[in-house]
Short mmCIF file of C-alpha atoms in Angstrom, two decimals:
data_model
loop_
_atom_site.label_atom_id
_atom_site.label_comp_id
_atom_site.label_asym_id
_atom_site.label_seq_id
_atom_site.Cartn_x
_atom_site.Cartn_y
_atom_site.Cartn_z
CA GLU A 553 10.59 -5.30 -39.94
CA PRO A 554 11.20 -3.79 -43.39
CA GLU A 555 10.43 -0.24 -42.28
CA LEU A 556 13.23 -0.33 -39.71
CA PHE A 557 15.63 -2.61 -41.57
CA PRO A 558 15.22 -2.40 -45.39
CA ASP A 559 17.88 -5.04 -46.00
CA MET A 560 15.72 -7.66 -44.28
CA THR A 561 13.26 -7.78 -47.23
CA TYR A 562 13.43 -10.74 -49.56
CA PRO A 563 16.32 -10.54 -52.10
CA LYS A 564 15.40 -9.58 -55.68
CA PRO A 565 17.36 -10.52 -58.82
CA THR A 566 19.26 -7.65 -60.38
CA GLU A 567 19.66 -9.29 -63.85
CA ARG A 568 17.25 -10.94 -66.22
CA GLY A 569 17.33 -14.71 -66.39
CA VAL A 570 18.66 -15.12 -62.85
CA ARG A 571 16.56 -17.28 -60.58
CA VAL A 572 16.40 -16.72 -56.81
CA ASP A 573 15.10 -19.61 -54.70
CA LEU A 574 13.29 -18.67 -51.48
CA ASN A 575 12.61 -21.17 -48.72
CA MET A 576 9.26 -20.11 -47.28
CA GLY A 577 9.23 -22.89 -44.64
CA LEU A 578 9.59 -22.16 -40.94
CA SER A 579 12.99 -23.10 -39.61
CA TRP A 580 13.50 -24.53 -36.14
CA ALA A 581 15.89 -21.68 -35.35
CA TRP A 582 13.12 -19.16 -36.04
CA PHE A 583 10.68 -21.16 -33.91
CA LEU A 584 13.07 -21.22 -30.92
CA SER A 585 14.03 -17.57 -31.09
CA ASP A 586 10.76 -15.91 -32.01
CA PRO A 587 7.38 -17.45 -31.06
CA LEU A 588 8.61 -19.77 -28.29
CA GLY A 589 10.63 -16.99 -26.69
CA ASP A 590 7.62 -14.65 -26.76
CA ILE A 591 5.35 -17.30 -25.23
CA LEU A 592 7.83 -17.94 -22.41
CA THR A 593 8.13 -14.20 -21.78
CA VAL A 594 4.35 -13.95 -21.33
CA PHE A 595 4.34 -16.82 -18.82
CA GLU A 596 7.40 -15.32 -17.15
CA TRP A 597 5.61 -12.10 -16.25
CA LEU A 598 2.37 -13.88 -15.35
CA GLY A 599 4.26 -16.14 -12.94
CA PHE A 600 6.16 -13.17 -11.53
CA ALA A 601 2.93 -11.27 -10.86
CA ALA A 602 1.21 -14.33 -9.36
CA MET A 603 4.09 -15.02 -6.96
CA GLY A 604 4.20 -11.37 -5.94
CA MET A 605 0.47 -11.28 -5.21
CA ALA A 606 0.82 -14.49 -3.19
CA GLY A 607 3.40 -12.80 -0.95
CA ARG A 608 6.35 -14.91 -2.08
CA PRO A 609 8.97 -12.39 -3.24
CA VAL A 610 11.87 -14.85 -3.38
CA ALA A 611 9.89 -17.26 -5.57
CA ALA A 612 8.82 -14.33 -7.79
CA LYS A 613 12.42 -13.24 -8.20
CA TYR A 614 13.67 -16.67 -9.21
CA CYS A 615 10.66 -17.24 -11.48
CA LEU A 616 11.60 -14.09 -13.38
CA LEU A 617 15.34 -14.71 -13.50
CA MET A 618 15.19 -18.40 -14.38
CA THR A 619 12.73 -17.76 -17.21
CA MET A 620 14.94 -14.97 -18.55
CA LEU A 621 17.90 -17.33 -18.43
CA PHE A 622 15.96 -19.96 -20.37
CA VAL A 623 14.89 -17.38 -22.98
CA SER A 624 18.51 -16.30 -23.44
CA LEU A 625 19.51 -19.93 -23.96
CA LEU A 626 16.75 -20.31 -26.57
CA LEU A 627 18.12 -17.27 -28.41
CA CYS A 628 21.59 -18.79 -28.31
CA ALA A 629 20.22 -22.04 -29.77
CA GLY A 630 18.46 -20.04 -32.50
CA ALA A 631 21.71 -18.20 -33.26
CA ILE A 632 23.51 -21.51 -33.68
CA GLY A 633 20.72 -22.74 -35.97
CA TYR A 634 20.96 -19.68 -38.21
CA ALA A 635 24.75 -20.03 -38.35
CA MET A 636 24.41 -23.69 -39.42
CA ALA A 637 22.00 -22.62 -42.15
CA GLY A 638 24.46 -20.02 -43.43
CA SER A 639 22.47 -16.99 -42.27
CA TYR A 640 25.30 -15.38 -40.35
CA ARG A 641 23.79 -11.94 -40.03
CA ASP A 642 20.67 -13.35 -38.37
CA SER A 643 22.92 -15.44 -36.13
CA ILE A 644 24.89 -12.38 -34.97
CA PHE A 645 21.59 -10.55 -34.44
CA LEU A 646 20.39 -13.25 -32.02
CA TRP A 647 23.72 -13.38 -30.18
CA LEU A 648 23.45 -9.64 -29.60
CA CYS A 649 19.91 -10.11 -28.28
CA ALA A 650 20.86 -13.02 -26.03
CA TYR A 651 23.84 -11.79 -24.07
CA PRO A 652 22.18 -8.77 -22.32
CA ILE A 653 19.35 -11.03 -21.11
CA PHE A 654 21.87 -13.64 -19.99
CA LEU A 655 23.87 -11.05 -18.04
CA MET A 656 20.76 -9.73 -16.31
CA SER A 657 19.42 -13.18 -15.39
CA THR A 658 22.70 -14.44 -13.90
CA SER A 659 23.88 -11.31 -12.07
CA GLY A 660 20.38 -10.66 -10.69
CA MET A 661 20.61 -13.83 -8.60
CA VAL A 662 23.08 -12.09 -6.28
CA GLU A 663 21.01 -9.88 -3.96
CA ARG A 664 23.52 -7.08 -3.53
CA TRP A 665 23.84 -6.70 -7.32
CA SER A 666 20.10 -6.36 -7.92
CA LEU A 667 20.09 -2.64 -8.75
CA MET A 668 23.46 -2.71 -10.49
CA VAL A 669 21.92 -5.24 -12.89
CA PHE A 670 19.83 -2.52 -14.51
CA GLY A 671 22.94 -0.55 -15.42
CA VAL A 672 24.72 -3.62 -16.78
CA TYR A 673 21.69 -4.71 -18.81
CA GLY A 674 21.06 -1.20 -20.14
CA VAL A 675 24.64 -0.69 -21.36
CA ALA A 676 24.80 -4.17 -22.92
CA ASN A 677 21.43 -3.72 -24.62
CA MET A 678 22.28 -0.29 -26.02
CA PHE A 679 25.62 -1.60 -27.30
CA SER A 680 23.78 -4.42 -29.07
CA ASN A 681 21.35 -1.95 -30.64
CA VAL A 682 24.19 0.22 -31.96
CA ILE A 683 25.86 -2.81 -33.56
CA ARG A 684 22.59 -4.02 -35.07
CA ILE A 685 21.57 -0.63 -36.46
CA PHE A 686 24.86 0.80 -37.67
CA VAL A 687 26.82 -2.35 -38.57
CA LEU A 688 24.45 -5.20 -39.45
CA TYR A 689 21.67 -3.20 -41.06
CA GLU A 690 21.26 0.05 -42.90
CA TYR A 691 20.66 3.11 -40.74
CA THR A 692 17.28 4.82 -41.02
CA PRO A 693 15.82 7.76 -39.01
CA LYS A 694 13.34 5.36 -37.39
CA SER A 695 16.22 3.34 -35.98
CA ILE A 696 17.00 6.06 -33.43
CA SER A 697 13.41 6.14 -32.16
CA TYR A 698 13.50 2.34 -31.91
CA MET A 699 16.72 2.47 -29.87
CA LEU A 700 15.40 5.16 -27.49
CA SER A 701 12.18 3.26 -26.85
CA ASN A 702 14.02 0.01 -26.16
CA SER A 703 14.14 -1.59 -22.70
CA GLY A 704 17.89 -1.00 -22.48
CA PHE A 705 17.47 2.78 -22.62
CA VAL A 706 14.73 2.60 -19.96
CA ALA A 707 17.01 0.48 -17.75
CA ILE A 708 19.83 3.03 -18.06
CA ILE A 709 17.50 5.92 -17.11
CA PHE A 710 16.26 3.95 -14.09
CA PHE A 711 19.80 3.13 -12.95
CA LEU A 712 21.02 6.72 -13.34
CA GLY A 713 18.01 7.99 -11.40
CA TYR A 714 18.65 5.50 -8.62
CA TYR A 715 22.35 6.40 -8.48
CA ALA A 716 21.60 10.14 -8.31
CA MET A 717 19.02 9.65 -5.54
CA ARG A 718 21.43 7.47 -3.58
CA ARG A 719 24.17 10.09 -3.79
CA LEU A 720 21.74 12.78 -2.69
CA THR A 721 20.54 10.65 0.24
CA LEU A 722 24.11 9.99 1.39
CA ARG A 723 24.90 13.69 1.17
CA ASN A 724 21.86 14.59 3.28
CA ALA A 725 22.78 11.88 5.81
CA ARG A 726 26.28 13.32 6.16
CA LEU A 727 24.83 16.77 6.79
CA LEU A 728 22.50 15.35 9.47
CA VAL A 729 25.30 13.70 11.44
CA LEU A 730 27.78 16.55 11.00
CA GLN A 731 26.40 18.47 13.98
CA ASP A 732 26.55 15.39 16.24
CA LYS A 733 30.07 14.63 15.04
CA THR A 734 31.16 18.09 16.08
CA ARG A 735 29.74 17.51 19.59
CA TYR A 736 31.34 14.05 19.86
CA ASP A 737 34.70 15.46 18.78
CA ALA A 738 34.41 18.21 21.39
CA VAL A 739 33.81 15.64 24.17
CA TRP A 740 36.76 13.58 22.96
CA ALA A 741 39.03 16.64 22.80
CA GLN A 742 38.05 17.53 26.37
CA LEU A 743 38.92 14.00 27.52
CA MET A 744 42.30 14.04 25.86
CA ALA A 745 43.07 17.43 27.32
CA ASP A 746 42.79 16.06 30.86
CA PRO A 747 45.98 14.25 31.97
CA GLY A 748 44.08 11.77 34.16
CA ASP A 749 41.65 10.80 31.39
CA ARG A 750 44.48 10.58 28.86
CA SER A 751 46.35 8.20 31.14
CA ALA A 752 43.19 6.12 31.62
CA VAL A 753 42.72 5.98 27.83
CA GLU A 754 46.25 4.57 27.47
CA GLU A 755 45.58 1.97 30.19
CA LEU A 756 42.34 1.02 28.45
CA LYS A 757 44.17 0.67 25.14
CA SER A 758 46.78 -1.62 26.70
CA LEU A 759 44.13 -3.82 28.31
CA ALA A 760 41.99 -3.97 25.16
CA ASP A 761 45.02 -4.88 23.04
CA THR A 762 45.89 -7.68 25.46
CA LEU A 763 42.36 -9.10 25.38
CA THR A 764 42.15 -8.74 21.60
CA GLY A 765 45.40 -10.69 21.25
CA ARG A 766 43.85 -13.63 23.09
CA ALA A 767 40.84 -13.74 20.74
CA THR A 768 42.36 -14.93 17.50
CA ASN A 769 39.21 -15.86 15.57
CA LEU A 770 36.32 -13.76 14.34
CA PRO A 771 33.42 -14.22 16.79
CA ARG A 772 30.64 -16.38 15.39
CA GLN A 773 27.49 -17.98 16.64
CA ARG A 774 28.02 -21.71 16.57
CA SER A 775 25.64 -24.62 16.70
CA ARG A 776 25.62 -26.76 19.77
CA ARG A 777 24.18 -30.28 20.05
CA ARG A 778 24.41 -32.98 22.68
CA LYS A 779 26.57 -35.93 21.82
CA SER A 780 24.03 -38.69 21.41
CA GLN A 781 20.72 -36.92 20.96
CA GLN A 782 19.23 -33.75 19.63
CA LEU A 783 17.12 -31.43 21.70
CA HIS A 784 13.38 -31.98 21.36
CA ARG A 785 10.36 -30.04 22.48
CA THR A 786 9.79 -30.56 26.19
CA GLY A 787 6.47 -28.81 26.64
CA LEU A 788 7.95 -26.89 29.60
CA SER A 789 7.82 -23.16 30.19
CA ILE A 790 11.09 -21.24 30.36
CA ALA A 791 10.86 -21.07 34.18
CA GLN A 792 10.30 -24.83 34.41
CA PHE A 793 13.12 -25.45 31.98
CA LEU A 794 15.51 -23.31 34.03
CA ASP A 795 14.59 -25.16 37.24
CA ARG A 796 14.88 -28.69 35.87
CA THR A 797 16.90 -31.07 38.03
CA GLY A 798 18.40 -34.46 37.41
CA PRO A 799 21.41 -35.85 35.55
CA ARG A 800 22.18 -34.33 32.18
CA GLU A 801 24.41 -35.58 29.45
CA PRO A 802 27.66 -33.63 28.97
CA PRO A 803 27.39 -31.14 26.08
CA SER A 804 29.42 -31.38 22.93
CA GLU A 805 32.01 -28.80 21.92
CA PRO A 806 30.99 -25.78 19.79
CA GLY A 807 30.40 -26.97 16.27
CA ALA A 808 29.92 -25.44 12.86
CA PRO A 809 28.75 -21.84 12.35
CA LEU A 810 25.05 -21.41 13.09
CA THR A 811 22.73 -21.42 10.07
CA SER A 812 19.29 -21.25 11.71
CA LEU A 813 17.89 -17.84 12.60
CA ASP A 814 15.22 -19.50 14.76
CA GLN A 815 17.88 -21.31 16.77
CA LEU A 816 19.89 -18.11 17.18
CA TYR A 817 16.90 -16.15 18.47
CA HIS A 818 15.89 -18.89 20.91
CA GLN A 819 19.43 -18.97 22.29
CA ALA A 820 19.34 -15.20 22.73
CA LEU A 821 15.99 -15.44 24.51
CA VAL A 822 17.38 -17.96 27.02
CA MET A 823 20.60 -15.98 27.50
CA TYR A 824 18.82 -12.63 28.01
CA PRO A 825 18.06 -12.88 31.80
CA LEU A 826 21.48 -14.40 32.48
CA LEU A 827 23.28 -11.51 30.76
CA ARG A 828 21.15 -8.96 32.64
CA ALA A 829 22.18 -10.46 35.98
CA LYS A 830 25.85 -10.42 34.99
CA THR A 831 25.61 -6.84 33.70
CA LEU A 832 24.28 -5.65 37.06
CA VAL A 833 27.20 -7.34 38.86
CA TRP A 834 29.87 -5.86 36.55
CA ALA A 835 28.37 -2.39 36.75
CA SER A 836 28.12 -2.54 40.56
CA CYS A 837 31.76 -3.58 40.92
CA SER A 838 33.10 -0.74 38.76
CA GLY A 839 30.98 2.29 39.66
CA GLY A 840 28.90 1.97 36.51
CA PHE A 841 25.41 3.24 35.75
CA LEU A 842 22.47 1.67 33.95
CA ALA A 843 19.83 3.44 31.89
CA ARG A 844 16.96 4.58 34.10
CA ARG A 845 13.44 3.69 33.12
CA PRO A 846 11.29 6.84 32.67
CA ALA A 847 9.37 7.72 35.82
CA HIS A 848 5.99 7.29 34.14
CA ASP A 849 6.98 3.72 33.20
CA GLU A 850 8.12 2.67 36.67
CA PRO A 851 5.54 0.36 38.30
CA VAL A 852 4.59 1.48 41.80
CA LEU A 853 3.06 -1.12 44.14
CA THR A 854 1.29 0.22 47.22
CA PRO A 855 -1.59 -1.07 49.36
CA GLU A 856 -3.77 1.63 47.80
CA THR A 857 -3.12 0.55 44.21
CA PRO A 858 -6.55 -0.24 42.69
CA GLY A 859 -7.02 -3.69 41.26
CA VAL A 860 -4.10 -5.20 43.19
CA ASP A 861 -4.49 -7.86 45.84
CA GLN A 862 -4.16 -5.98 49.13
CA ASP A 863 -2.44 -8.76 51.10
CA PHE A 864 0.16 -9.22 48.37
CA SER A 865 0.65 -5.47 48.08
CA ARG A 866 1.22 -5.02 51.84
CA MET A 867 3.66 -7.93 51.90
CA MET A 868 5.75 -6.54 49.04
CA SER A 869 5.66 -2.98 50.42
CA SER A 870 6.90 -4.22 53.79
CA LYS A 871 9.94 -5.70 52.03
CA GLY A 872 10.80 -2.34 50.52
CA TRP A 873 9.59 -2.99 46.98
CA PRO A 874 9.81 -0.83 44.99
CA MET A 875 13.09 0.58 46.21
CA ARG A 876 13.31 4.37 46.14
CA LEU A 877 16.58 5.42 44.57
CA PRO A 878 18.55 8.51 45.59
CA SER A 879 18.15 11.33 43.10
CA ASP A 880 21.23 12.18 41.06
CA ASP A 881 20.92 15.45 39.18
CA THR A 882 24.12 14.92 37.21
CA SER A 883 22.85 11.68 35.67
CA SER A 884 19.06 11.90 35.76
CA GLY A 885 18.78 9.45 32.86
CA TYR A 886 20.86 6.84 34.67
CA VAL A 887 20.83 4.96 37.95
CA ARG A 888 23.89 3.80 39.88
CA ALA A 889 24.08 0.02 39.74
CA ALA A 890 25.57 -0.23 43.25
CA ASP A 891 22.41 1.35 44.70
CA MET A 892 20.21 -1.56 43.55
CA ASP A 893 19.76 -5.25 43.90
CA ALA A 894 18.31 -7.49 41.19
CA ARG A 895 14.80 -6.95 42.53
CA ALA A 896 14.98 -3.15 42.34
CA ALA A 897 16.64 -3.32 38.92
CA GLU A 898 13.50 -4.92 37.51
CA PHE A 899 11.62 -1.70 38.34
CA HIS A 900 14.12 1.06 37.71
CA VAL A 901 16.41 -0.06 34.87
CA LYS A 902 15.61 0.29 31.20
CA TRP A 903 17.28 -2.86 29.90
CA CYS A 904 18.26 -3.21 26.26
CA ARG A 905 15.88 -5.44 24.35
CA LEU A 906 16.78 -8.21 21.96
CA LYS A 907 17.63 -6.93 18.50
CA ASN A 908 14.42 -6.80 16.47
CA LEU A 909 13.99 -8.96 13.38
CA LYS A 910 13.87 -6.03 10.95
CA ARG A 911 17.29 -4.80 12.05
CA MET A 912 18.67 -8.36 11.96
CA PHE A 913 17.56 -8.80 8.35
CA GLU A 914 19.05 -5.42 7.41
CA LYS A 915 22.44 -6.37 8.83
CA LEU A 916 22.34 -9.79 7.19
CA ALA A 917 21.63 -8.28 3.78
CA ARG A 918 23.88 -5.21 3.96
CA SER A 919 26.87 -6.26 6.04
CA TYR A 920 27.08 -10.01 6.58
CA LYS A 921 26.23 -11.47 3.16
CA GLU A 922 23.39 -13.44 4.75
CA ASP A 923 25.79 -15.25 7.13
CA ILE A 924 23.66 -15.75 10.26
CA SER A 925 26.64 -16.78 12.40
CA LEU A 926 28.02 -13.21 12.28
CA LEU A 927 25.03 -11.83 14.23
CA VAL A 928 26.77 -11.60 17.60
CA ASP A 929 24.76 -8.73 19.13
CA VAL A 930 21.20 -10.09 19.22
CA CYS A 931 21.43 -10.31 23.02
CA ARG A 932 23.12 -7.15 24.30
CA GLN A 933 23.31 -4.76 27.27
CA SER A 934 24.93 -1.40 27.99
CA ILE A 935 26.80 0.02 31.00
CA TYR A 936 27.47 3.76 31.37
CA PHE A 937 30.38 5.49 33.13
CA ARG A 938 31.35 8.98 34.17
CA SER A 939 35.07 8.43 33.63
CA VAL A 940 37.33 6.42 31.37
CA LEU A 941 39.00 4.92 34.46
CA ASP A 942 35.71 3.39 35.65
CA LEU A 943 35.10 2.03 32.17
CA ARG A 944 38.58 0.49 32.12
CA ASN A 945 37.98 -1.09 35.54
CA CYS A 946 34.72 -2.63 34.29
CA LEU A 947 36.49 -4.19 31.32
CA ASP A 948 39.13 -5.57 33.68
CA THR A 949 36.37 -6.98 35.95
CA MET A 950 34.79 -8.74 32.98
CA ALA A 951 38.15 -10.15 31.90
CA ARG A 952 38.77 -11.57 35.40
CA ASP A 953 35.34 -13.20 35.61
CA PRO A 954 35.99 -16.98 35.44
CA HIS A 955 32.65 -17.55 33.68
CA VAL A 956 33.34 -15.09 30.85
CA VAL A 957 35.06 -15.89 27.56
CA ILE A 958 35.92 -12.70 25.68
CA GLU A 959 35.62 -13.23 21.94
CA ARG A 960 36.40 -9.70 20.73
CA VAL A 961 36.97 -6.16 22.00
CA LYS A 962 36.22 -3.18 19.77
CA ASN A 963 37.97 -0.27 21.42
CA ARG A 964 36.64 2.89 19.79
CA LEU A 965 38.24 4.92 22.60
CA ASP A 966 41.63 4.13 21.09
CA PRO A 967 43.30 7.41 19.99
CA ALA A 968 44.27 5.67 16.74
CA TYR A 969 40.64 4.82 15.93
CA ASN A 970 39.19 6.71 12.96
CA ALA A 971 36.06 8.21 14.53
CA ALA A 972 34.85 9.46 11.14
CA GLU A 973 33.61 5.89 10.49
CA THR A 974 31.03 6.30 13.29
CA ALA A 975 30.40 10.06 12.90
CA GLY A 976 32.58 10.82 15.93
CA TYR A 977 30.82 8.38 18.26
CA ARG A 978 33.10 6.29 20.51
CA ASN A 979 32.52 3.38 22.88
CA VAL A 980 33.94 0.00 23.80
CA SER A 981 32.06 -3.02 22.49
CA VAL A 982 32.83 -6.41 24.04
CA ASN A 983 31.62 -9.71 22.56
CA ILE A 984 31.51 -12.44 25.21
CA ARG A 985 30.26 -15.93 26.00
CA LEU A 986 29.02 -16.95 29.43
CA VAL A 987 30.28 -20.44 30.24
CA ASP A 988 29.15 -21.98 33.51
CA ASP A 989 27.11 -24.95 34.68
CA ARG A 990 23.81 -23.21 34.01
CA THR A 991 24.57 -22.10 30.46
CA ARG A 992 25.92 -25.56 29.69
CA ALA A 993 22.75 -27.15 31.04
CA LEU A 994 20.66 -24.76 28.91
CA GLY A 995 22.79 -25.34 25.83
CA VAL A 996 23.71 -21.65 25.33
CA GLU A 997 27.36 -21.64 26.35
CA THR A 998 28.29 -21.11 22.68
CA HIS A 999 26.02 -18.06 22.28
CA VAL A 1000 27.92 -14.79 21.77
CA CYS A 1001 26.48 -11.66 23.42
CA GLU A 1002 27.53 -8.02 23.30
CA VAL A 1003 28.14 -5.62 26.19
CA GLN A 1004 28.66 -1.97 25.31
CA LEU A 1005 30.69 0.21 27.68
CA LEU A 1006 29.81 3.87 27.15
CA LEU A 1007 30.77 7.24 28.58
CA ILE A 1008 27.77 9.22 29.82
CA ALA A 1009 29.05 12.33 28.03
CA MET A 1010 28.91 10.45 24.71
CA ALA A 1011 25.65 8.65 25.45
CA ASP A 1012 23.84 11.90 26.24
CA ILE A 1013 24.55 13.15 22.72
CA LYS A 1014 23.44 9.86 21.19
#
């Protein structure tokens, strides 16, 4: 490009009688670095667009990055060729072109670095341009316009814009939660001002520390297979599977960390009704409450219900279904667990659902580095309490349950806990496994669930 780089024109003799030999043939170094690299770049973007339109984002990403990596290697090969031919300036030029592309292609393969890649590439590319323009070749006014229109400058502008928007979003998020944090802190200050609650908080801390000391390992979902055979499709419904009878082979011990999201979700689906039954028992034994289903969502079965079989309706109504619960003005959003049996709970309790797939993928990407075994709250339930003492008694009841293995206790009601990490919100989160004959028969005794113990005063703000 003689207009940008005058020194790249063919050399001319400065004295009469001096002959300058020019090799007008195409070198293999030029072929690798120039036309072949451009052809690969065209196919790179065509493949990237085709994969994106086909709905295969992962394939599109690796198509782009792997082609960029190959182009950078071609530039490196061209640089070596020019150096072998004695054209050192052209060799340095290609090295400066190759290393920003190489950095972008390799660092872009790590998902959490994807946006940081633009900043790295932009800085490396601009540094290369400065060296090429001001060191290797003679500076011209058009060199600045070339540098500002280069992809490195565009990448830097994109990265700076993203960084500024991220900072602004975080600032707005802090302002949104500041009001709630003030209310949470007020509830906590009121608790600590009461001698009885303060004593219960200390008892809870002692119990939680004892249970945490027993659980030495980080809770993980682990695979579980039978000793001599793998589980196959049975063609049975869940109800039929639960009611199967006959001899079963003893299960194997918990194995390696789970790697299949499908297997994890199926385990959670089987564990879900078992955890609900246990949650009702623990809450009933400790004066706990469960979230009440909104009145407009509660199914009401009467003989006059249109479209319902009358004989069935009269039979169920005679057995007291649905159960009418006593009104409680101080906790209208909750229902006392001791006032219900399992049948009434089906009508009046708003049970926590399984964690949805979108939230699971978010946690895997942002917090767990795509380690599926760290998802220990797919199957979860919540119990609510009016006092810290009742909450402490519930945790003690769970710890004494012979079918419960406590994997971890997160005690956010500990006075030493930094509540700023959760915007002032506090609760007790318990990761458990249910181990009994039924869970062993179903193959879910290794599945880790989560039970959250919450104060009603905190939950109302949330």
